[in-house]
Coordinates of C-alpha atoms in Angstrom, one line a residue:
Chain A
X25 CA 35.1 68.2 -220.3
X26 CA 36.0 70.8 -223.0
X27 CA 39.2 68.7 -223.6
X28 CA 36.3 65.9 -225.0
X29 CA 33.7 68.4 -226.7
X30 CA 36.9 69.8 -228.5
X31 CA 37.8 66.4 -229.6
X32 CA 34.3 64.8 -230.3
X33 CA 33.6 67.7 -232.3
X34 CA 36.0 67.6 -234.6
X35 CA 36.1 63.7 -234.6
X36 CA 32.7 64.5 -236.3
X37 CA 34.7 66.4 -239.2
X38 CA 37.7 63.9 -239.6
X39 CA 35.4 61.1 -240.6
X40 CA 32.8 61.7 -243.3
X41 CA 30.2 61.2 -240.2
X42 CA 29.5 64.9 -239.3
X43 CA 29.7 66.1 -242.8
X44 CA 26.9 62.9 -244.3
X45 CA 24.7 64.2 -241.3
X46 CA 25.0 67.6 -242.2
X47 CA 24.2 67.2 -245.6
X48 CA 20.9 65.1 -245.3
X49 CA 20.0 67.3 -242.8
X50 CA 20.1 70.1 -245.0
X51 CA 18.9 68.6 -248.2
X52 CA 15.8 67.6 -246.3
X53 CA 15.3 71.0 -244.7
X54 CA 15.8 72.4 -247.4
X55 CA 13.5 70.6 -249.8
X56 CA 10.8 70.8 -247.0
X57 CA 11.6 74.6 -247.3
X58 CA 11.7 75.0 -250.5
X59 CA 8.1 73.1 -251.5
X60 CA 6.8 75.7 -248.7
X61 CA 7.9 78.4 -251.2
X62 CA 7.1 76.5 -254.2
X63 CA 3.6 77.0 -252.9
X64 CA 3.6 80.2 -251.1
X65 CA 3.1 79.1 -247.7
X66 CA 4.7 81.4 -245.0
X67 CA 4.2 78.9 -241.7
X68 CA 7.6 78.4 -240.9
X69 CA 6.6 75.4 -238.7
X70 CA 5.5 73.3 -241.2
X71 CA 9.0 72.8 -242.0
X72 CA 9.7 72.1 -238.5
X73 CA 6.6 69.4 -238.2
X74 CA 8.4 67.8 -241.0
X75 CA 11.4 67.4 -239.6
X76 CA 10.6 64.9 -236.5
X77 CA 11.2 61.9 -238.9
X78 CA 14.2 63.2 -240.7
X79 CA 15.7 63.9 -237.0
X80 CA 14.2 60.2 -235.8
X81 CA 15.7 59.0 -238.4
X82 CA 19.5 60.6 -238.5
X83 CA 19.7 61.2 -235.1
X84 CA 21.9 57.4 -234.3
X85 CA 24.2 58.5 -237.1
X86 CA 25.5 61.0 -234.4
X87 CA 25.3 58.8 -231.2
X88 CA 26.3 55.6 -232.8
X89 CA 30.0 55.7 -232.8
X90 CA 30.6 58.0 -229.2
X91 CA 30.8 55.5 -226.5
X92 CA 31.3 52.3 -228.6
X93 CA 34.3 53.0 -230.5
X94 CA 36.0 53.9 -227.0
X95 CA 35.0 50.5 -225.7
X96 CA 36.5 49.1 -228.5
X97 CA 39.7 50.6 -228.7
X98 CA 40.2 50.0 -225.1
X99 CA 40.2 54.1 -225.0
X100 CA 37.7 54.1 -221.8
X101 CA 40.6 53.0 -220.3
X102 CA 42.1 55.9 -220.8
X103 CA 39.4 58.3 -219.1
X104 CA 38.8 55.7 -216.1
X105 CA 42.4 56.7 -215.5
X106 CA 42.9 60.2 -216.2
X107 CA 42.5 62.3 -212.9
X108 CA 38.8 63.3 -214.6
X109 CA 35.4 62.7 -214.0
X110 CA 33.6 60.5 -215.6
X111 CA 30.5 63.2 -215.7
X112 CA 32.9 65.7 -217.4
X113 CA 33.5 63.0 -219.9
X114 CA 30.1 61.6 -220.8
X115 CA 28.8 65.3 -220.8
X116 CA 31.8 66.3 -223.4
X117 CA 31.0 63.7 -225.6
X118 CA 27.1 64.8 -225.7
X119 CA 27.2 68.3 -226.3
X120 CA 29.8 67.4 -228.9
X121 CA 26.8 65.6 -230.6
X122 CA 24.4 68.5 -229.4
X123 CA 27.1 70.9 -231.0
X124 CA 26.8 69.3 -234.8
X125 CA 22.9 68.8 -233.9
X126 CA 22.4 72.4 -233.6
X127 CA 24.4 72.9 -237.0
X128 CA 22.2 70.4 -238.5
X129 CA 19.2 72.6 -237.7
X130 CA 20.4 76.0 -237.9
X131 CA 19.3 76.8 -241.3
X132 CA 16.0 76.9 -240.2
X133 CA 16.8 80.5 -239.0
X134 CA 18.4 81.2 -242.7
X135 CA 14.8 79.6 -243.8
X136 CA 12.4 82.0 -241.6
X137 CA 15.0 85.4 -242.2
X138 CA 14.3 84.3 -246.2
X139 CA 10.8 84.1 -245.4
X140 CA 10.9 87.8 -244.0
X141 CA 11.6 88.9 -247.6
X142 CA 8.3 88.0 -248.3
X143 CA 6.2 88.8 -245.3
X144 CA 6.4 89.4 -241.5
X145 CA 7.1 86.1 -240.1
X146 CA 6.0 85.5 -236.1
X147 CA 9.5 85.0 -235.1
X148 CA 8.1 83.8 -231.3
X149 CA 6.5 80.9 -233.3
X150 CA 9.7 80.3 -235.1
X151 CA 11.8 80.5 -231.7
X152 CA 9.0 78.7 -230.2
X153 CA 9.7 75.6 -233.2
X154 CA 13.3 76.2 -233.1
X155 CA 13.8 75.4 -229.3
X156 CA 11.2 72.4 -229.9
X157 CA 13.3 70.5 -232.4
X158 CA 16.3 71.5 -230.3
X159 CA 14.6 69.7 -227.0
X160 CA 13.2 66.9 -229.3
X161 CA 17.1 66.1 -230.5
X162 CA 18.6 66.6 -227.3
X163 CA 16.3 64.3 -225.9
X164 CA 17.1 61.8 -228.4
X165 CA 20.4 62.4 -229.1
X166 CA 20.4 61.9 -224.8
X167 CA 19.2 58.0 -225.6
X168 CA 21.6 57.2 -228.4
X169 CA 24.7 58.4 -226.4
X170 CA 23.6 55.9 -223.8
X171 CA 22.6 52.9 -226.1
X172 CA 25.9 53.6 -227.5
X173 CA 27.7 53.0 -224.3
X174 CA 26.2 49.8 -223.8
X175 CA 27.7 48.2 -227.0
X176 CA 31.1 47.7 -229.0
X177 CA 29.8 47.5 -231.9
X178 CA 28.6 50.7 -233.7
X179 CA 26.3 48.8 -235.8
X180 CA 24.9 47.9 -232.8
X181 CA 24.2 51.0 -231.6
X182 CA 22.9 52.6 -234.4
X183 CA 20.3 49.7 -235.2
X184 CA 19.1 49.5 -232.0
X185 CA 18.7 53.7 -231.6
X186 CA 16.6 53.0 -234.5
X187 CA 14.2 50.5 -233.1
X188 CA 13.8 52.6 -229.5
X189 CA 13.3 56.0 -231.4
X190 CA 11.1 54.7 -234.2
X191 CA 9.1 52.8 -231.6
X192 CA 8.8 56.2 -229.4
X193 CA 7.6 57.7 -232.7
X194 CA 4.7 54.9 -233.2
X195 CA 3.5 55.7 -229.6
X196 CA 0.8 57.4 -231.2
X197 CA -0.8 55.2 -233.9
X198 CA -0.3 52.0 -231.3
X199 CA -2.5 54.1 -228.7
X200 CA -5.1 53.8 -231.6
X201 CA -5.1 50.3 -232.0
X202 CA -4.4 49.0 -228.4
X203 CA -6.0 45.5 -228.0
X204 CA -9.1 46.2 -224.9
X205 CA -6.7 43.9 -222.6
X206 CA -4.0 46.3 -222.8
X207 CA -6.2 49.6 -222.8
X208 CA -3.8 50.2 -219.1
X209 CA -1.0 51.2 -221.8
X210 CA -2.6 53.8 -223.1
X211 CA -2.1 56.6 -220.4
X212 CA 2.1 55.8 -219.9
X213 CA 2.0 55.9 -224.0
X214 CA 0.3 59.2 -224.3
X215 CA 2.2 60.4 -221.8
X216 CA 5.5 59.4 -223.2
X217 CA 4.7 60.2 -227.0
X218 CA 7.6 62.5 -228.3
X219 CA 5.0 63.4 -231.2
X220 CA 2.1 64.8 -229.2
X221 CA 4.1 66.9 -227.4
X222 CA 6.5 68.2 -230.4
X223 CA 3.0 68.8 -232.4
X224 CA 1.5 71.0 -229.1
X225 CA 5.1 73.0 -229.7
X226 CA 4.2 73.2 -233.5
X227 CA 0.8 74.5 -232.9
X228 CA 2.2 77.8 -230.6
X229 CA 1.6 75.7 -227.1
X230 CA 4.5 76.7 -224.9
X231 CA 3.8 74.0 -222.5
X232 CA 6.2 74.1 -219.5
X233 CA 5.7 70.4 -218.9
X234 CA 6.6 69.6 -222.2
X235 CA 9.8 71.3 -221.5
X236 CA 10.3 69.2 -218.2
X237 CA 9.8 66.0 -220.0
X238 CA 12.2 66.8 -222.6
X239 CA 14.8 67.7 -220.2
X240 CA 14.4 64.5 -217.8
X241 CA 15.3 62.3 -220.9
X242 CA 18.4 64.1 -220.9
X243 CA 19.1 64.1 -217.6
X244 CA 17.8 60.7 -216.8
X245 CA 19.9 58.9 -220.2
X246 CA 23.1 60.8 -219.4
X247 CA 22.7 59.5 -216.0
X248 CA 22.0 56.0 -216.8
X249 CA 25.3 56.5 -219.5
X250 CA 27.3 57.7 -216.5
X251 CA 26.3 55.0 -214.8
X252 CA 27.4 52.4 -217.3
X253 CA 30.7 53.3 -217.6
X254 CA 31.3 53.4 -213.7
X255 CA 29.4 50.1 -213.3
X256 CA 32.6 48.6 -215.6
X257 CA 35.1 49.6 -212.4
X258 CA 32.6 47.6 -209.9
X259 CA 32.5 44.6 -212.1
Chain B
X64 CA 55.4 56.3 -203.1
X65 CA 53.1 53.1 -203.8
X66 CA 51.4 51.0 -201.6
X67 CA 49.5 48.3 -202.2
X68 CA 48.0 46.3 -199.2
X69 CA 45.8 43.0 -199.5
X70 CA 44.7 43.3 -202.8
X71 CA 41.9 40.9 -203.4
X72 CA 39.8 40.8 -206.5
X73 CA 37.1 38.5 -207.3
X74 CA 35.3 38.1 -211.0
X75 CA 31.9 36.5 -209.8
X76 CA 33.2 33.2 -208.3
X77 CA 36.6 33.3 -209.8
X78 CA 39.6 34.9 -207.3
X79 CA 41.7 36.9 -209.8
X80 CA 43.5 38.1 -207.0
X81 CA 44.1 37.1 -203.4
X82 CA 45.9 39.0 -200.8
X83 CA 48.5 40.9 -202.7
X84 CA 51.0 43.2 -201.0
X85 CA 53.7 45.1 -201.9
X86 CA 55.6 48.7 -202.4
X87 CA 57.4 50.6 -204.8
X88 CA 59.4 53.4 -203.3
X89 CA 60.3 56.3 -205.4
X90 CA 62.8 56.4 -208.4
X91 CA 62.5 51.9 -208.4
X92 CA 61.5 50.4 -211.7
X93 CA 59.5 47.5 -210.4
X94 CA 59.3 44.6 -212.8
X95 CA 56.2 42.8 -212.0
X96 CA 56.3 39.6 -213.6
X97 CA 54.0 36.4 -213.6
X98 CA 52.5 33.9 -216.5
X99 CA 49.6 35.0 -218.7
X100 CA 46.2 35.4 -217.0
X101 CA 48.4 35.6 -213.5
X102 CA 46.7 38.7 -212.4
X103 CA 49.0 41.4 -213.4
X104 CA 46.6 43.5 -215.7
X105 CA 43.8 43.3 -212.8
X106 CA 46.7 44.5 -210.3
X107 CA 47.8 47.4 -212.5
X108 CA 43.9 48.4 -213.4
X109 CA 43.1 48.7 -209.9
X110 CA 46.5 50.4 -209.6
X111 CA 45.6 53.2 -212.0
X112 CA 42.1 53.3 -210.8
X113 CA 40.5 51.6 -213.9
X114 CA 38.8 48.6 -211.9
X115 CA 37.9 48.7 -208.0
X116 CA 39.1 45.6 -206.0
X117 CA 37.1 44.0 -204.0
X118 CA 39.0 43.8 -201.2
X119 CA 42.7 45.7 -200.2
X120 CA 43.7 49.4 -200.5
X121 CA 46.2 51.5 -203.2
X122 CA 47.8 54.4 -202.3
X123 CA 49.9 56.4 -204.4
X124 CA 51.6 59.3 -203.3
X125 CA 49.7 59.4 -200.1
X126 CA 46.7 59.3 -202.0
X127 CA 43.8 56.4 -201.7
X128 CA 43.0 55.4 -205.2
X129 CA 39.4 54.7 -204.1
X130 CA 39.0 57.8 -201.8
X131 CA 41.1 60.0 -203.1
X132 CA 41.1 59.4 -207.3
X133 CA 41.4 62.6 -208.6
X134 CA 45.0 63.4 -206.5
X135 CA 46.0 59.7 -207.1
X136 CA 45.8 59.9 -211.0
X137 CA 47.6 63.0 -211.2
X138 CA 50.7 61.1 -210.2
X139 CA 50.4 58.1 -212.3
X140 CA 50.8 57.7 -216.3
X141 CA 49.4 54.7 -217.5
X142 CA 50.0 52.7 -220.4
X143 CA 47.8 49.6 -220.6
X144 CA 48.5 46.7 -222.6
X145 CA 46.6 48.2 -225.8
X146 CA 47.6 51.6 -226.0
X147 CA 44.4 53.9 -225.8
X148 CA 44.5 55.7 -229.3
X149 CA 42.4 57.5 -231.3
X150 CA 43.3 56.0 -234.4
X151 CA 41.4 58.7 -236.9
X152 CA 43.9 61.3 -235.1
X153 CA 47.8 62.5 -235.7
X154 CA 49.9 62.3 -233.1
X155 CA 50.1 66.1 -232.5
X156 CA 46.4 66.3 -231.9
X157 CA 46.3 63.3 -229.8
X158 CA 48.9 64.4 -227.4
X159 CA 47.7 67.8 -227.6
X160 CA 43.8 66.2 -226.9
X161 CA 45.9 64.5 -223.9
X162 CA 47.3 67.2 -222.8
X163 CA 44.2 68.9 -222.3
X164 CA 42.5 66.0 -221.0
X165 CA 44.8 65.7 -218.0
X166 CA 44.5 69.6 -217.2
X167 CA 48.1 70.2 -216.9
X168 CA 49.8 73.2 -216.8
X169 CA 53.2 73.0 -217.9
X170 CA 54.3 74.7 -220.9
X171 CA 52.3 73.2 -223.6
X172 CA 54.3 73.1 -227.1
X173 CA 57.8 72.7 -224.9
X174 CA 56.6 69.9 -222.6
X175 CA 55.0 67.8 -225.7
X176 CA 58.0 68.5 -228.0
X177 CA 60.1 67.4 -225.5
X178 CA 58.5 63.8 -224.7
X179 CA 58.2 63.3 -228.5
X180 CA 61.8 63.8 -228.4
X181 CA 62.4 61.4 -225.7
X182 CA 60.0 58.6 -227.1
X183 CA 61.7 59.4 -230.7
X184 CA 58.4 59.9 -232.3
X185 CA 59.4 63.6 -234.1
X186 CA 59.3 62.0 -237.5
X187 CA 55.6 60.9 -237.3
X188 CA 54.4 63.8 -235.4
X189 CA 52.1 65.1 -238.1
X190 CA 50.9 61.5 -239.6
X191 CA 47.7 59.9 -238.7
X192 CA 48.0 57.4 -235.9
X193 CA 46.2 54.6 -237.7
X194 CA 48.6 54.7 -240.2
X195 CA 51.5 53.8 -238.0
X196 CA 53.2 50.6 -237.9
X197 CA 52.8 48.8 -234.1
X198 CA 56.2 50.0 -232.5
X199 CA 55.3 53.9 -233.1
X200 CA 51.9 53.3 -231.8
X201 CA 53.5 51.7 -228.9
X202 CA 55.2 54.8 -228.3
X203 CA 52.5 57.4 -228.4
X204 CA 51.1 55.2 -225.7
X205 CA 54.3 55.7 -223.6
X206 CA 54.1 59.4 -225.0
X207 CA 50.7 59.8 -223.2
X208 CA 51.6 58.2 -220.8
X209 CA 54.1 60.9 -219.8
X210 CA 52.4 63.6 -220.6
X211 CA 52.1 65.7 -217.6
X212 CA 55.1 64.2 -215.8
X213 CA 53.7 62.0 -213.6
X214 CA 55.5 60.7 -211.0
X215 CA 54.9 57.2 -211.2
X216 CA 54.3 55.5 -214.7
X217 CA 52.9 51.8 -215.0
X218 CA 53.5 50.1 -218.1
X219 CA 51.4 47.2 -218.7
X220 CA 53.3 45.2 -221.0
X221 CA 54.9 47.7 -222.9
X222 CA 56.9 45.4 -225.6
X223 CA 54.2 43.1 -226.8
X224 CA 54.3 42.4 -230.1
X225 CA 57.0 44.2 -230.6
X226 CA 60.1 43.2 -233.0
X227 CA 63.7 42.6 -231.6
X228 CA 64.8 46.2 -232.5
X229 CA 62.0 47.5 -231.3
X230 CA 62.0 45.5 -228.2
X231 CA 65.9 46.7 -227.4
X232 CA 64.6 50.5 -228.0
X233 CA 61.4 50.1 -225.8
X234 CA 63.6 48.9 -222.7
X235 CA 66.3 51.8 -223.5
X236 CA 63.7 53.8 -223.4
X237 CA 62.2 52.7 -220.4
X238 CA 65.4 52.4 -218.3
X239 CA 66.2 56.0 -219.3
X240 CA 62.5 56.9 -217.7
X241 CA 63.7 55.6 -214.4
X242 CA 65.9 58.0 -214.4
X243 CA 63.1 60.8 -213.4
X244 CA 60.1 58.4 -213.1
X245 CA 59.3 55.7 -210.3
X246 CA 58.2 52.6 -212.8
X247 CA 56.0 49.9 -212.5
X248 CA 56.5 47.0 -215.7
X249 CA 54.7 44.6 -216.2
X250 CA 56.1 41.7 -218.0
X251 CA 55.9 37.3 -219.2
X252 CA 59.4 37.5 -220.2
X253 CA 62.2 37.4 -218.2
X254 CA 65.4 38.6 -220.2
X255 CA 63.1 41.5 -220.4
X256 CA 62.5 42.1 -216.2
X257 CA 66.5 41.1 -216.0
X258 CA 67.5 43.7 -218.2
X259 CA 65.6 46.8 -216.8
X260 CA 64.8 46.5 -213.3
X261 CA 66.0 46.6 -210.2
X262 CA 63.2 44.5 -208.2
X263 CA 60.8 42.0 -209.4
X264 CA 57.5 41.6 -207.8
X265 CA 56.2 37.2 -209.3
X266 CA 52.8 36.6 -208.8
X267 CA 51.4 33.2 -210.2
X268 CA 47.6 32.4 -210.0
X269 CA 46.6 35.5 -208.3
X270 CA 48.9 35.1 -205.4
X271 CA 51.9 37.2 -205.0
X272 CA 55.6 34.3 -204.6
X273 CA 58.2 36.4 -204.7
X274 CA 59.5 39.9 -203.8
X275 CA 63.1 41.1 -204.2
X276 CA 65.8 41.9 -206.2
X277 CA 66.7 40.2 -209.3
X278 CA 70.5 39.3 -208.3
X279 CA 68.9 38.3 -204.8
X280 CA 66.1 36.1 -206.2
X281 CA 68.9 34.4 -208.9
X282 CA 71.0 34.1 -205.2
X283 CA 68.6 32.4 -202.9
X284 CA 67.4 29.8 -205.1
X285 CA 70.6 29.3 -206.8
X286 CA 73.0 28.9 -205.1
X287 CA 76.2 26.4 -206.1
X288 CA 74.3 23.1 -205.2
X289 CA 72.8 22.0 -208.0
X290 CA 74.7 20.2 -210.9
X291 CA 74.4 18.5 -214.3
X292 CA 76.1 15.2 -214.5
X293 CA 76.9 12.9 -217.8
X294 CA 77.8 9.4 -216.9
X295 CA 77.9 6.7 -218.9
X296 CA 76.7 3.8 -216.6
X297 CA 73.2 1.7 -215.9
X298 CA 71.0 4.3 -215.2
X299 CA 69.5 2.4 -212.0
X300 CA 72.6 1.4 -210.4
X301 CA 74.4 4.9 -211.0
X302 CA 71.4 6.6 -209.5
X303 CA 71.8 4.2 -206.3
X304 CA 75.2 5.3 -206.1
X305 CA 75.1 8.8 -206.3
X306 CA 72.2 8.6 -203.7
X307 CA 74.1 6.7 -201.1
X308 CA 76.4 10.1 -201.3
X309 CA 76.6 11.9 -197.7
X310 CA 75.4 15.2 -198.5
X311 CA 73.0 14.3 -202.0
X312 CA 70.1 15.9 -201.2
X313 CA 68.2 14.5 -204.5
X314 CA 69.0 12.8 -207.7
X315 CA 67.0 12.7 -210.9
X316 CA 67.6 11.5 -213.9
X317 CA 67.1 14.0 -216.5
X318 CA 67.1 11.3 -219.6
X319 CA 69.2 9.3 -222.0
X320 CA 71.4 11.6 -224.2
X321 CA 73.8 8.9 -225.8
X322 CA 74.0 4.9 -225.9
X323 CA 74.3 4.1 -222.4
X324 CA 75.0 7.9 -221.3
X325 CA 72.5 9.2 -219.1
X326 CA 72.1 12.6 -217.6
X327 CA 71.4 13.3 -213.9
X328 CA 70.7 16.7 -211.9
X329 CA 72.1 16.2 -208.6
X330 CA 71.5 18.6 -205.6
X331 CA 73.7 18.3 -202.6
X332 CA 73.5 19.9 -198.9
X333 CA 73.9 23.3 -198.3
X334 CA 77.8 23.8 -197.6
X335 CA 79.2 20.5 -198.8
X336 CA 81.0 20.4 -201.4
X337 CA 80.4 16.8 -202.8
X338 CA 82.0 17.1 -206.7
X339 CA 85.3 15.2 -205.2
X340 CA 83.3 12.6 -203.9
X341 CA 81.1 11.7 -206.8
X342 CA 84.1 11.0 -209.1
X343 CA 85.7 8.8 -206.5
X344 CA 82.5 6.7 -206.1
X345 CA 82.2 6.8 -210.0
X346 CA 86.0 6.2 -210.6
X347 CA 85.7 2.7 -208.0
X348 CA 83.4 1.3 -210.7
X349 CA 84.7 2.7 -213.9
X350 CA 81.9 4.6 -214.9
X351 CA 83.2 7.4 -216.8
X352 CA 81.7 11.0 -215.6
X353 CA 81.7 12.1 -218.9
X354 CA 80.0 15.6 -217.8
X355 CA 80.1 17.6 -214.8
X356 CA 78.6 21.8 -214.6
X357 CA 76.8 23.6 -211.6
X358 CA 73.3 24.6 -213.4
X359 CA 73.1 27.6 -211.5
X360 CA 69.3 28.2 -212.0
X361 CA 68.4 31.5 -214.8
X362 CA 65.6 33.7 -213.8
X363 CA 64.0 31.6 -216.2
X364 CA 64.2 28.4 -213.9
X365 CA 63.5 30.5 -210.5
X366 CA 60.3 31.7 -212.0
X367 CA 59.0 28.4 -213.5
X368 CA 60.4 27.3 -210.0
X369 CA 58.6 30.0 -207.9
X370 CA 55.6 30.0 -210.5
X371 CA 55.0 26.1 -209.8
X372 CA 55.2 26.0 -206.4
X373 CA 52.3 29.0 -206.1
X374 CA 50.3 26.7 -208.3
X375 CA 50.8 23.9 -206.0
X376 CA 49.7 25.6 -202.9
X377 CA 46.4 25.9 -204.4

């Protein structure tokens, strides 16, 4: 497993991949950040509210190429038949993404110590936000590693990780408009809304549920990646 | 050291595989030879554990592939027939990412420096592997493949798309390997099997036809009763003749090669020697034997041969 985080990670830094995620995610932040001050706001998590979409949005940059490009190039070959599991190798590959992820985000903490120049900051509602956006990217990043497996193409991958985490972000507005004969949707879309529960972080909610259901998208899409690549042997 | 017992493998409807057995015992180089599409990539990916069969065991070393993978892949190196590169890599970090990846424990810089030496890859140590031309990639895929010193390495064809020199340098290569290393090769050309092993495994169609060694396969099927006559005669009436022979087996006309030459492939009993006779028979009616050679049959012709006959028992 550390054999594949070590060379993940720095796959993400010998292709401009890692360093173009890095860089939106940081000019984004950072503008987000920096209006905050323009206007002398001190919430921290407003920042943090307005990073769901930039994370929705950047999130298949990071998943796209994992599994794929290994299909392509034949290279799952290659851990089928090394004497390794194929656990060790999916997990290595995710927390390689979940490694640059947590870069992405970590000037938050640079943001909120700035901040403390100013005035006290609550730093439980900043850790509070900070392990929300972490959940709410491991989650997701947990969905793209497994619609990557299913694909060659990275294209592929990456479009389609769109589509499924832009349509888990409009959970919310299509509860609002749900035709009457399909009003039965609108518990299992509440209930799965990303947004609902990422904005109950936002707002100081603690919510060990929450927590749960963040963590069974990871477990559950690592699973079903796992599963993919084994299914290839029984085929 | 390998054991491989009624290996069946079915894609949906389609048998890929059906009922193949054989060994490999230790220090062999095992050419495993058969026509494209044959079945040889399926065998060596259930082999190495890549693909499950659906019916039929593998053990290596002791060790069930299926019940026992981890054990079982420690022993093997595996090359398949496109190396597994990472091609935004050098060659240092690859190995080095292999190295890791296989948990070994020897002596890391010593043990890699020392199969880059053998595989003659020291010049492009340091160079991106996408950048390399075909051959050199071919190599880090054998590299890899040794990494760890396996006990058994499975090449699946390892000089594909290789040219000449290259070809010549792969097979050096490989025969040194045999040296320390029980090898399975897989292989469509023949010259190639000939040349570096010791025991050929031909499987046609999914079914296994043939298992021995080379010089005994060219032997068996080969042996001095077969011939290549030129006469110039009427086809019809020569054929008749050499027929009414005691001793021809079979006669076949293989074609006109001049005006009123025609060639003929002759094959007479087993411990008769019939030359003497033909040229009498021919000499009564003035037909000049213009030719006469034993076609002792190439690998090349015992494979077609052995390749044929599997297709026909289908």
């Amino acid at each position: 497993m550390t054999a594949v985080f070590k060379r993940e990670f720095k796959g993400y830094f010998s292709s401009p991949l890692g360093y173009i995620f890095l860089a939106v995610m940081f000019f984004f932040s950072g503008q987000f950040f920096s209006t905050l001050l323009a206007l002398s706001y001190a919430q921290i998590e407003l920042v943090f509210s307005s990073m769901f979409t930039v994370v929705t949005m950047l999130i298949p940059i990071l998943t796209m190429r994992l599994m794929s490009e290994d299909k392509k190039l034949r290279i799952d070959q290659l851990y089928l038949t090394a004497p390794v599991s194929i656990g060790g190798v999916v997990l290595g590959k995710y927390l390689a993404a979940c490694a640059v992820y947590l870069i992405g985000i970590a000037p938050t903490i640079l943001y909120t110590i700035i901040l403390a120049t100013f005035t006290t900051p609550d730093w439980n509602v900043f850790l509070g936000n900070f392990f929300a956006l972490a959940l709410l990217g491991a989650a997701m990043l947990a969905i793209g590693i497994f619609v990557s497996s299913t694909t060659e193409s990275q294209m592929v991958a990456a479009i389609l990780s769109y589509a499924i985490l832009m349509f888990i972000m409009l959970f919310d507005t299509i509860v609002t408009a749900l035709p009457s004969g399909l009003s039965f949707l609108e518990p299992v879309l509440r209930a799965l809304s990303f947004l609902s529960r990422y904005n109950d972080f936002m707002s100081g909610i603690l919510n060990v549920s929450h927590i749960i259901f963040f963590v069974s998208f990871v477990v559950v899409f690592n699973f079903l990646t796992i599963r993919v690549l084994e299914k290839k042997r029984w085929g | 050291m390998i054991e491989v017992s009624h290996l069946t493998k079915k894609y949906g409807q389609n048998l890929a595989l059906d009922d193949v057995s054989f060994h490999v015992n230790r220090g062999e180089i095992l050419g495993f030879l058969g026509p494209n599409g044959a079945g040889k990539s399926t065998t060596m990916n259930i082999l190495t554990g890549y693909l499950s069969a659906t019916d039929g065991t593998c053990t290596i070393n002791g060790h069930d592939i299926l019940e026992d993978p981890i054990e079982a892949k420690k022993a093997i190196g595996y090359l398949p027939e496109q190396p597994p590169l990472y091609l935004d890599m050098t060659v240092k970090d690859y190995l080095n990412f292999i190295y890791d990846l296989k948990k070994v424990k020897l002596p890391r810089e010593a043990h890699i420096k020392e199969i880059c030496g053998v595989v003659r890859i020291n010049e492009v140590y340091n160079r991106l592997i996408k950048n390399l031309s075909k051959g050199y990639r071919q190599r880090v895929g054998v590299a890899q493949a040794m990494i760890g010193n396996p006990e058994v390495l499975i090449l699946d064809e390892p000089t594909v798309g290789l040219d000449p020199k290259q070809i010549i340098e792969i097979r050096n290569l490989i025969k040194s390997l045999g040296e320390r290393h029980t090898i399975i090769l897989s292989s469509h050309i023949l010259p190639e099997i000939q040349a570096v092993c010791e025991r050929v495994v031909v499987i046609s169609k999914g079914k296994l036809v043939a298992d021995d060694t080379t010089a005994n396969l060219s032997k068996n099927l080969s042996t001095d009763r077969h011939y290549r006559l030129l006469i110039d005669g009427p086809e019809e009436k020569v054929c008749s003749a050499l027929k009414s022979i005691t001793g021809m087996r079979e006669v076949q006309t293989l074609g006109k090669r001049e005006e009123g030459v025609y060639e003929y492939q002759i094959e007479a009993e087993e411990n008769v020697d019939i030359r003497r006779e033909i040229f009498k028979r021919l000499s009564e009616r003035s037909w000049p034997l213009l030719g006469l050679r034993s076609s002792e049959l190439s690998l090349e012709d015992i494979f077609l041969q052995l390749t044929n006959e599997g297709g026909e028992q289908k």
